GROMACS .gro file of C-alpha atoms in nm:
model
  382
    1MET     CA    1   3.949  -0.423  -1.620
    2ASN     CA    2   3.695  -0.175  -1.747
    3GLU     CA    3   3.566   0.099  -1.519
    4ARG     CA    4   3.254  -0.086  -1.410
    5GLU     CA    5   3.452  -0.396  -1.320
    6ARG     CA    6   3.707  -0.183  -1.133
    7PHE     CA    7   3.434  -0.004  -0.936
    8LEU     CA    8   3.261  -0.327  -0.833
    9ALA     CA    9   3.586  -0.501  -0.742
   10THR     CA   10   3.704  -0.203  -0.536
   11ALA     CA   11   3.373  -0.183  -0.348
   12ARG     CA   12   3.362  -0.558  -0.287
   13PHE     CA   13   3.717  -0.583  -0.148
   14GLN     CA   14   3.826  -0.792  -0.446
   15ALA     CA   15   4.152  -0.792  -0.643
   16VAL     CA   16   4.183  -0.495  -0.881
   17ASP     CA   17   4.430  -0.370  -1.139
   18ARG     CA   18   4.420  -0.047  -0.937
   19THR     CA   19   4.179   0.126  -0.702
   20PHE     CA   20   3.888   0.309  -0.870
   21LEU     CA   21   3.955   0.683  -0.901
   22LEU     CA   22   3.654   0.905  -0.838
   23ALA     CA   23   3.611   1.227  -1.035
   24PRO     CA   24   3.746   1.555  -0.891
   25TRP     CA   25   3.511   1.732  -0.653
   26ALA     CA   26   3.530   2.114  -0.632
   27TRP     CA   27   3.321   2.425  -0.574
   28GLY     CA   28   3.240   2.635  -0.878
   29SER     CA   29   3.443   2.921  -0.736
   30THR     CA   30   3.740   2.684  -0.711
   31ILE     CA   31   3.708   2.588  -1.076
   32ASP     CA   32   3.691   2.959  -1.166
   33ARG     CA   33   4.023   3.009  -0.988
   34TRP     CA   34   4.178   2.709  -1.158
   35ARG     CA   35   4.076   2.841  -1.499
   36ARG     CA   36   4.252   3.167  -1.420
   37GLU     CA   37   4.559   2.966  -1.320
   38GLY     CA   38   4.581   2.729  -1.616
   39LEU     CA   39   4.286   2.489  -1.639
   40PRO     CA   40   4.169   2.504  -2.003
   41GLU     CA   41   3.846   2.700  -2.031
   42ASN     CA   42   3.619   2.420  -2.151
   43ALA     CA   43   3.800   2.129  -1.988
   44ASP     CA   44   3.603   1.872  -1.793
   45LEU     CA   45   3.795   1.788  -1.475
   46ALA     CA   46   3.720   1.416  -1.492
   47VAL     CA   47   3.841   1.400  -1.852
   48TYR     CA   48   4.142   1.620  -1.781
   49PHE     CA   49   4.263   1.400  -1.494
   50GLU     CA   50   4.149   1.075  -1.663
   51THR     CA   51   3.955   0.953  -1.360
   52ASP     CA   52   3.716   0.660  -1.376
   53ARG     CA   53   3.357   0.709  -1.484
   54GLU     CA   54   3.057   0.675  -1.256
   55ARG     CA   55   2.719   0.811  -1.353
   56GLY     CA   56   2.378   0.857  -1.201
   57ALA     CA   57   2.036   0.774  -1.339
   58PRO     CA   58   1.845   1.077  -1.474
   59VAL     CA   59   1.570   1.041  -1.215
   60ALA     CA   60   1.469   1.349  -1.017
   61THR     CA   61   1.483   1.235  -0.654
   62GLN     CA   62   1.771   1.426  -0.495
   63GLY     CA   63   1.803   1.802  -0.533
   64ARG     CA   64   2.105   2.023  -0.474
   65TYR     CA   65   2.051   2.058  -0.099
   66GLY     CA   66   1.779   1.808  -0.024
   67PRO     CA   67   1.475   1.650  -0.187
   68HIS     CA   68   1.363   1.736  -0.536
   69LEU     CA   69   1.006   1.858  -0.489
   70HIS     CA   70   0.791   1.811  -0.798
   71PRO     CA   71   0.618   2.002  -0.936
   72PRO     CA   72   0.847   2.282  -0.820
   73LEU     CA   73   0.720   2.591  -0.646
   74GLU     CA   74   0.749   2.926  -0.821
   75ARG     CA   75   1.089   3.087  -0.773
   76LYS     CA   76   1.055   3.447  -0.659
   77VAL     CA   77   1.308   3.720  -0.574
   78LEU     CA   78   1.188   3.879  -0.249
   79SER     CA   79   1.454   4.149  -0.218
   80GLN     CA   80   1.786   4.246  -0.370
   81THR     CA   81   2.088   4.463  -0.292
   82ASP     CA   82   2.412   4.524  -0.480
   83GLU     CA   83   2.571   4.236  -0.288
   84TYR     CA   84   2.301   3.971  -0.243
   85CYS     CA   85   1.943   3.872  -0.311
   86ILE     CA   86   1.683   3.694  -0.100
   87VAL     CA   87   1.489   3.432  -0.293
   88ARG     CA   88   1.205   3.192  -0.231
   89ASP     CA   89   1.333   2.892  -0.426
   90GLU     CA   90   1.165   2.605  -0.610
   91ASP     CA   91   1.159   2.394  -0.293
   92GLY     CA   92   0.993   2.664  -0.082
   93ASN     CA   93   1.303   2.775   0.109
   94VAL     CA   94   1.380   3.142   0.163
   95VAL     CA   95   1.754   3.175   0.105
   96LYS     CA   96   2.016   3.448   0.083
   97LEU     CA   97   2.247   3.426  -0.221
   98PHE     CA   98   2.545   3.632  -0.331
   99ASN     CA   99   2.471   3.804  -0.661
  100HIS     CA  100   2.817   3.725  -0.797
  101ASP     CA  101   2.810   3.361  -0.685
  102PRO     CA  102   2.449   3.238  -0.660
  103LEU     CA  103   2.513   2.868  -0.726
  104GLN     CA  104   2.880   2.820  -0.645
  105SER     CA  105   2.865   2.842  -0.266
  106MET     CA  106   2.621   2.744   0.006
  107PRO     CA  107   2.320   2.976   0.050
  108GLN     CA  108   2.209   3.103   0.388
  109TRP     CA  109   1.874   2.953   0.484
  110LEU     CA  110   1.636   3.209   0.633
  111GLU     CA  111   1.311   3.012   0.627
  112TYR     CA  112   1.199   2.656   0.554
  113PRO     CA  113   0.880   2.553   0.372
  114MET     CA  114   0.735   2.342   0.654
  115LYS     CA  115   0.633   2.467   0.997
  116ASN     CA  116   0.347   2.234   1.088
  117ARG     CA  117   0.129   1.946   0.970
  118SER     CA  118  -0.071   2.173   0.742
  119ASP     CA  119   0.245   2.268   0.551
  120TRP     CA  120   0.338   1.901   0.523
  121GLU     CA  121  -0.002   1.809   0.381
  122LYS     CA  122  -0.041   2.111   0.150
  123ILE     CA  123   0.314   2.186   0.032
  124ILE     CA  124   0.551   1.891   0.078
  125LYS     CA  125   0.355   1.566   0.064
  126PRO     CA  126   0.180   1.641  -0.269
  127ARG     CA  127   0.524   1.703  -0.422
  128LEU     CA  128   0.653   1.364  -0.311
  129ASP     CA  129   0.410   1.168  -0.526
  130ALA     CA  130   0.560   0.908  -0.759
  131LYS     CA  131   0.248   0.912  -0.977
  132ILE     CA  132   0.303   1.272  -1.091
  133PRO     CA  133   0.483   1.260  -1.428
  134GLY     CA  134   0.805   1.446  -1.488
  135ARG     CA  135   1.063   1.273  -1.270
  136TYR     CA  136   1.190   1.064  -1.564
  137PRO     CA  137   1.308   1.189  -1.904
  138GLN     CA  138   1.069   1.171  -2.198
  139GLU     CA  139   0.989   0.816  -2.312
  140GLU     CA  140   1.226   0.815  -2.610
  141SER     CA  141   1.516   0.955  -2.406
  142TRP     CA  142   1.446   0.710  -2.125
  143SER     CA  143   1.446   0.415  -2.366
  144GLN     CA  144   1.781   0.529  -2.503
  145PHE     CA  145   1.919   0.557  -2.150
  146VAL     CA  146   1.799   0.207  -2.059
  147GLN     CA  147   1.957   0.059  -2.370
  148ALA     CA  148   2.286   0.239  -2.309
  149ALA     CA  149   2.285   0.125  -1.946
  150LYS     CA  150   2.254  -0.239  -2.049
  151ASN     CA  151   2.569  -0.216  -2.261
  152ARG     CA  152   2.776   0.007  -2.031
  153ASP     CA  153   3.134  -0.031  -1.914
  154TYR     CA  154   3.108   0.238  -1.642
  155ALA     CA  155   2.959   0.236  -1.291
  156LEU     CA  156   2.594   0.342  -1.265
  157GLY     CA  157   2.412   0.448  -0.951
  158ILE     CA  158   2.088   0.597  -0.826
  159TRP     CA  159   1.978   0.824  -0.540
  160THR     CA  160   1.727   0.669  -0.302
  161GLY     CA  161   1.595   0.925  -0.055
  162SER     CA  162   1.672   1.031   0.300
  163PHE     CA  163   1.518   0.979   0.643
  164TYR     CA  164   1.685   1.253   0.842
  165GLY     CA  165   1.828   1.480   0.571
  166TRP     CA  166   1.503   1.532   0.383
  167PRO     CA  167   1.288   1.603   0.692
  168ARG     CA  168   1.558   1.844   0.809
  169SER     CA  169   1.547   2.015   0.468
  170PHE     CA  170   1.169   2.052   0.500
  171MET     CA  171   1.175   2.227   0.838
  172GLY     CA  172   1.530   2.294   0.962
  173VAL     CA  173   1.735   2.133   1.238
  174GLU     CA  174   1.570   2.315   1.529
  175ARG     CA  175   1.210   2.243   1.433
  176LEU     CA  176   1.284   1.879   1.349
  177SER     CA  177   1.471   1.836   1.678
  178THR     CA  178   1.169   1.952   1.879
  179MET     CA  179   0.918   1.771   1.658
  180PHE     CA  180   1.075   1.436   1.753
  181TYR     CA  181   0.924   1.505   2.098
  182ASP     CA  182   0.631   1.740   2.030
  183ASP     CA  183   0.477   1.551   1.736
  184PRO     CA  184   0.653   1.216   1.689
  185GLY     CA  185   0.357   1.082   1.496
  186LEU     CA  186   0.409   1.339   1.222
  187VAL     CA  187   0.781   1.258   1.195
  188HIS     CA  188   0.699   0.888   1.164
  189GLU     CA  189   0.443   0.971   0.895
  190ILE     CA  190   0.695   1.180   0.701
  191CYS     CA  191   0.966   0.912   0.712
  192GLU     CA  192   0.730   0.632   0.612
  193HIS     CA  193   0.588   0.843   0.330
  194ILE     CA  194   0.940   0.906   0.199
  195ALA     CA  195   0.998   0.530   0.191
  196ASP     CA  196   0.664   0.475   0.014
  197PHE     CA  197   0.752   0.743  -0.241
  198VAL     CA  198   1.103   0.609  -0.309
  199ILE     CA  199   0.987   0.248  -0.340
  200GLU     CA  200   0.703   0.338  -0.577
  201LEU     CA  201   0.926   0.563  -0.787
  202LEU     CA  202   1.223   0.327  -0.814
  203THR     CA  203   1.064  -0.018  -0.841
  204PRO     CA  204   0.984   0.011  -1.216
  205ILE     CA  205   1.337   0.140  -1.283
  206LEU     CA  206   1.504  -0.139  -1.090
  207THR     CA  207   1.326  -0.397  -1.304
  208GLN     CA  208   1.471  -0.240  -1.621
  209ILE     CA  209   1.833  -0.169  -1.520
  210GLN     CA  210   2.089  -0.349  -1.307
  211PHE     CA  211   2.243  -0.065  -1.107
  212ASP     CA  212   2.585  -0.096  -0.945
  213PHE     CA  213   2.532   0.124  -0.641
  214ALA     CA  214   2.285   0.347  -0.459
  215PHE     CA  215   2.322   0.660  -0.247
  216VAL     CA  216   2.124   0.756   0.062
  217TRP     CA  217   2.156   1.128   0.139
  218GLU     CA  218   2.149   1.208   0.510
  219ASP     CA  219   2.392   1.499   0.560
  220MET     CA  220   2.337   1.485   0.935
  221GLY     CA  221   2.682   1.507   1.093
  222SER     CA  222   2.826   1.805   1.278
  223LYS     CA  223   3.189   1.852   1.378
  224SER     CA  224   3.153   1.642   1.693
  225GLY     CA  225   2.870   1.404   1.610
  226PRO     CA  226   2.533   1.358   1.438
  227LEU     CA  227   2.244   1.603   1.467
  228CYS     CA  228   2.026   1.343   1.638
  229SER     CA  229   2.106   1.060   1.873
  230PRO     CA  230   2.136   0.695   1.766
  231VAL     CA  231   1.825   0.624   1.977
  232THR     CA  232   1.624   0.882   1.784
  233TYR     CA  233   1.758   0.766   1.448
  234ARG     CA  234   1.673   0.406   1.532
  235GLU     CA  235   1.314   0.496   1.619
  236PHE     CA  236   1.230   0.721   1.326
  237ALA     CA  237   1.469   0.654   1.038
  238LEU     CA  238   1.586   0.295   1.065
  239PRO     CA  239   1.258   0.113   0.978
  240PRO     CA  240   1.187   0.310   0.656
  241LEU     CA  241   1.554   0.296   0.558
  242LYS     CA  242   1.545  -0.083   0.593
  243ARG     CA  243   1.244  -0.096   0.362
  244VAL     CA  244   1.440   0.086   0.092
  245THR     CA  245   1.761  -0.118   0.132
  246GLU     CA  246   1.559  -0.440   0.118
  247LEU     CA  247   1.424  -0.328  -0.220
  248LEU     CA  248   1.776  -0.247  -0.340
  249HIS     CA  249   1.915  -0.581  -0.222
  250LYS     CA  250   1.625  -0.762  -0.386
  251HIS     CA  251   1.736  -0.610  -0.716
  252GLY     CA  252   2.102  -0.701  -0.673
  253ILE     CA  253   2.236  -0.369  -0.543
  254ASP     CA  254   2.477  -0.460  -0.264
  255ILE     CA  255   2.666  -0.129  -0.265
  256VAL     CA  256   2.455   0.119  -0.066
  257ILE     CA  257   2.643   0.430   0.045
  258VAL     CA  258   2.527   0.697   0.289
  259ASP     CA  259   2.633   1.050   0.201
  260SER     CA  260   2.666   1.244   0.526
  261ASP     CA  261   2.913   1.519   0.606
  262GLY     CA  262   3.060   1.566   0.952
  263ASN     CA  263   3.120   1.300   1.214
  264ASN     CA  264   2.878   1.008   1.204
  265ASP     CA  265   3.083   0.740   1.382
  266VAL     CA  266   2.812   0.646   1.634
  267LEU     CA  267   2.559   0.588   1.354
  268ILE     CA  268   2.772   0.342   1.157
  269PRO     CA  269   2.642   0.034   1.348
  270LEU     CA  270   2.283   0.141   1.275
  271TRP     CA  271   2.350   0.193   0.907
  272LEU     CA  272   2.515  -0.147   0.881
  273GLU     CA  273   2.215  -0.299   1.057
  274ALA     CA  274   1.988  -0.127   0.804
  275GLY     CA  275   2.168  -0.280   0.507
  276VAL     CA  276   2.393   0.014   0.421
  277THR     CA  277   2.743  -0.092   0.314
  278GLY     CA  278   2.935   0.235   0.279
  279LEU     CA  279   2.981   0.592   0.397
  280ARG     CA  280   3.124   0.914   0.257
  281PRO     CA  281   3.301   1.163   0.277
  282PHE     CA  282   3.478   1.113   0.617
  283GLU     CA  283   3.563   1.477   0.688
  284VAL     CA  284   3.895   1.503   0.868
  285ALA     CA  285   3.803   1.838   1.026
  286ALA     CA  286   3.524   1.650   1.205
  287ALA     CA  287   3.775   1.401   1.351
  288CYS     CA  288   3.684   1.126   1.105
  289ASP     CA  289   3.966   0.871   1.097
  290ALA     CA  290   3.927   0.635   0.803
  291VAL     CA  291   4.216   0.413   0.913
  292ALA     CA  292   4.062   0.364   1.258
  293ILE     CA  293   3.720   0.295   1.104
  294ARG     CA  294   3.868   0.036   0.869
  295ARG     CA  295   4.040  -0.137   1.161
  296LYS     CA  296   3.718  -0.134   1.362
  297TYR     CA  297   3.473  -0.249   1.094
  298GLY     CA  298   3.697  -0.448   0.861
  299LYS     CA  299   3.537  -0.541   0.531
  300SER     CA  300   3.183  -0.457   0.639
  301LEU     CA  301   3.208  -0.087   0.540
  302ILE     CA  302   3.306   0.082   0.213
  303ILE     CA  303   3.491   0.410   0.268
  304GLN     CA  304   3.484   0.703   0.024
  305GLY     CA  305   3.676   1.025   0.080
  306SER     CA  306   3.890   1.093   0.390
  307ILE     CA  307   4.158   1.312   0.224
  308ASP     CA  308   4.167   1.641   0.413
  309LYS     CA  309   4.083   1.918   0.165
  310ARG     CA  310   4.259   2.171   0.390
  311ALA     CA  311   4.594   2.001   0.332
  312LEU     CA  312   4.570   2.070  -0.041
  313ALA     CA  313   4.608   2.444   0.025
  314LYS     CA  314   4.940   2.394   0.204
  315ARG     CA  315   5.290   2.286   0.097
  316HIS     CA  316   5.364   1.984  -0.122
  317GLU     CA  317   5.509   1.808   0.181
  318ASP     CA  318   5.178   1.853   0.364
  319ILE     CA  319   4.995   1.702   0.067
  320ASP     CA  320   5.241   1.412   0.068
  321ARG     CA  321   5.180   1.353   0.438
  322GLU     CA  322   4.803   1.364   0.405
  323VAL     CA  323   4.790   1.123   0.111
  324LEU     CA  324   5.065   0.883   0.216
  325SER     CA  325   4.948   0.862   0.578
  326LYS     CA  326   4.633   0.674   0.477
  327VAL     CA  327   4.574   0.612   0.106
  328PRO     CA  328   4.833   0.338   0.036
  329TRP     CA  329   4.728   0.129   0.335
  330LEU     CA  330   4.356   0.178   0.274
  331CYS     CA  331   4.393   0.086  -0.094
  332LEU     CA  332   4.566  -0.237   0.004
  333GLN     CA  333   4.277  -0.328   0.235
  334GLY     CA  334   4.018  -0.282  -0.041
  335GLY     CA  335   3.675  -0.124  -0.018
  336TYR     CA  336   3.824   0.225  -0.037
  337PHE     CA  337   3.765   0.509  -0.285
  338PRO     CA  338   4.016   0.790  -0.222
  339GLN     CA  339   3.880   1.140  -0.264
  340VAL     CA  340   3.890   1.478  -0.089
  341ASP     CA  341   3.656   1.485   0.209
  342HIS     CA  342   3.418   1.737   0.051
  343LEU     CA  343   3.417   1.988  -0.233
  344THR     CA  344   3.765   2.133  -0.285
  345PRO     CA  345   3.761   2.497  -0.164
  346PRO     CA  346   3.892   2.797  -0.360
  347ASP     CA  347   4.202   2.841  -0.141
  348VAL     CA  348   4.352   2.539  -0.323
  349SER     CA  349   4.566   2.648  -0.618
  350TRP     CA  350   4.557   2.480  -0.958
  351GLU     CA  351   4.923   2.389  -0.921
  352ASN     CA  352   4.859   2.221  -0.584
  353TYR     CA  353   4.557   2.031  -0.712
  354ARG     CA  354   4.753   1.902  -1.010
  355TYR     CA  355   5.032   1.792  -0.775
  356TYR     CA  356   4.780   1.613  -0.551
  357SER     CA  357   4.610   1.442  -0.846
  358ARG     CA  358   4.937   1.317  -0.992
  359LEU     CA  359   5.043   1.183  -0.652
  360LEU     CA  360   4.708   1.012  -0.594
  361ARG     CA  361   4.724   0.834  -0.928
  362LYS     CA  362   5.075   0.707  -0.857
  363VAL     CA  363   4.966   0.582  -0.514
  364VAL     CA  364   4.662   0.388  -0.638
  365GLU     CA  365   4.873   0.229  -0.911
  366GLU     CA  366   5.152   0.124  -0.672
  367PRO     CA  367   5.017   0.121  -0.315
  368GLU     CA  368   5.284  -0.118  -0.182
  369ARG     CA  369   5.563   0.110  -0.303
  370TYR     CA  370   5.403   0.417  -0.151
  371LEU     CA  371   5.326   0.246   0.178
  372TYR     CA  372   5.699   0.174   0.198
  373GLU     CA  373   5.763   0.540   0.113
  374ALA     CA  374   5.521   0.649   0.387
  375ARG     CA  375   5.701   0.435   0.644
  376LYS     CA  376   6.041   0.566   0.533
  377ARG     CA  377   5.929   0.929   0.566
  378GLY     CA  378   5.755   0.875   0.899
  379PHE     CA  379   5.404   0.932   0.762
  380TRP     CA  380   5.280   0.581   0.850
  381ARG     CA  381   5.321   0.377   1.164
  382GLU     CA  382   5.164   0.038   1.223
   0.00000   0.00000   0.00000
């Protein structure tokens, strides 16, 4: 099988030569450590570990921590010390960044660009306009991309917006949480406009390229549950999300995966109702149990992630336990893409990550053997 065939078969619970292996996922500071400990200076992690290829369309919808506003606002340094700087970024956020590590760890948000309807109408809404040029590459580059996509042997996906995550990025959790009650009309307007924007932006692309999968970025889970109730999500986010998934399904994209950290268990039925077919990254620290979710939802939900990143910083036996306690069985069920449950942190050594990667490859190539091994070592019980 080539990589595209392997991706599609894995996601569709079909027979595969082996489960699709996603590329390594790590913070920049982690990669810096690994280079000090033996990773070749210019090595690409995906190439180094020979993982399968998946790529995204070069369309500016999703930014680093939320929507990609276009045209961008002017970036401005507001203050600076020897340790950190405070910046108003291109999306209008005021953030605190370490000078030595400005892009390799999460910033601290001090202020959001939207506080009221006026900010929505003057700052945000005009920058979510599909008619403004610049979200696609130049015409010649785009034509080359389209031609390459038609002849590809790798998986190709596209980002498709967000109906809690983006509004939260505009105004912050607290303001959005109160706005659901204080100005529900504005929240409805924002969510419907996002759907309008995404549909207008993506429709011409979907007629040119047959994509394999799509991502919806919500990032709305905390350690114990989502940042809004299922009732609230149903009222505000579900209708516009359905509009987007209907467009995707119309164009043959049946693999639609929500990206949301934390625990989102109570939202899974709503996402399935909306036409979503998968979820990532199933953070173990947030009590996400991929085995239990597979048993509950069967073949209706694709699972990506679920390998506890914290275990990779421990002993080899702890890594064995974490991988063997779930990955062999999940691979045998299908619809599972094993991966760490978020970016690998810098407390994971290069030696440990190499050990984990070698083990993971052996498991996906021989899941029956390693399920037997898990039973024998007491890592798996029916």
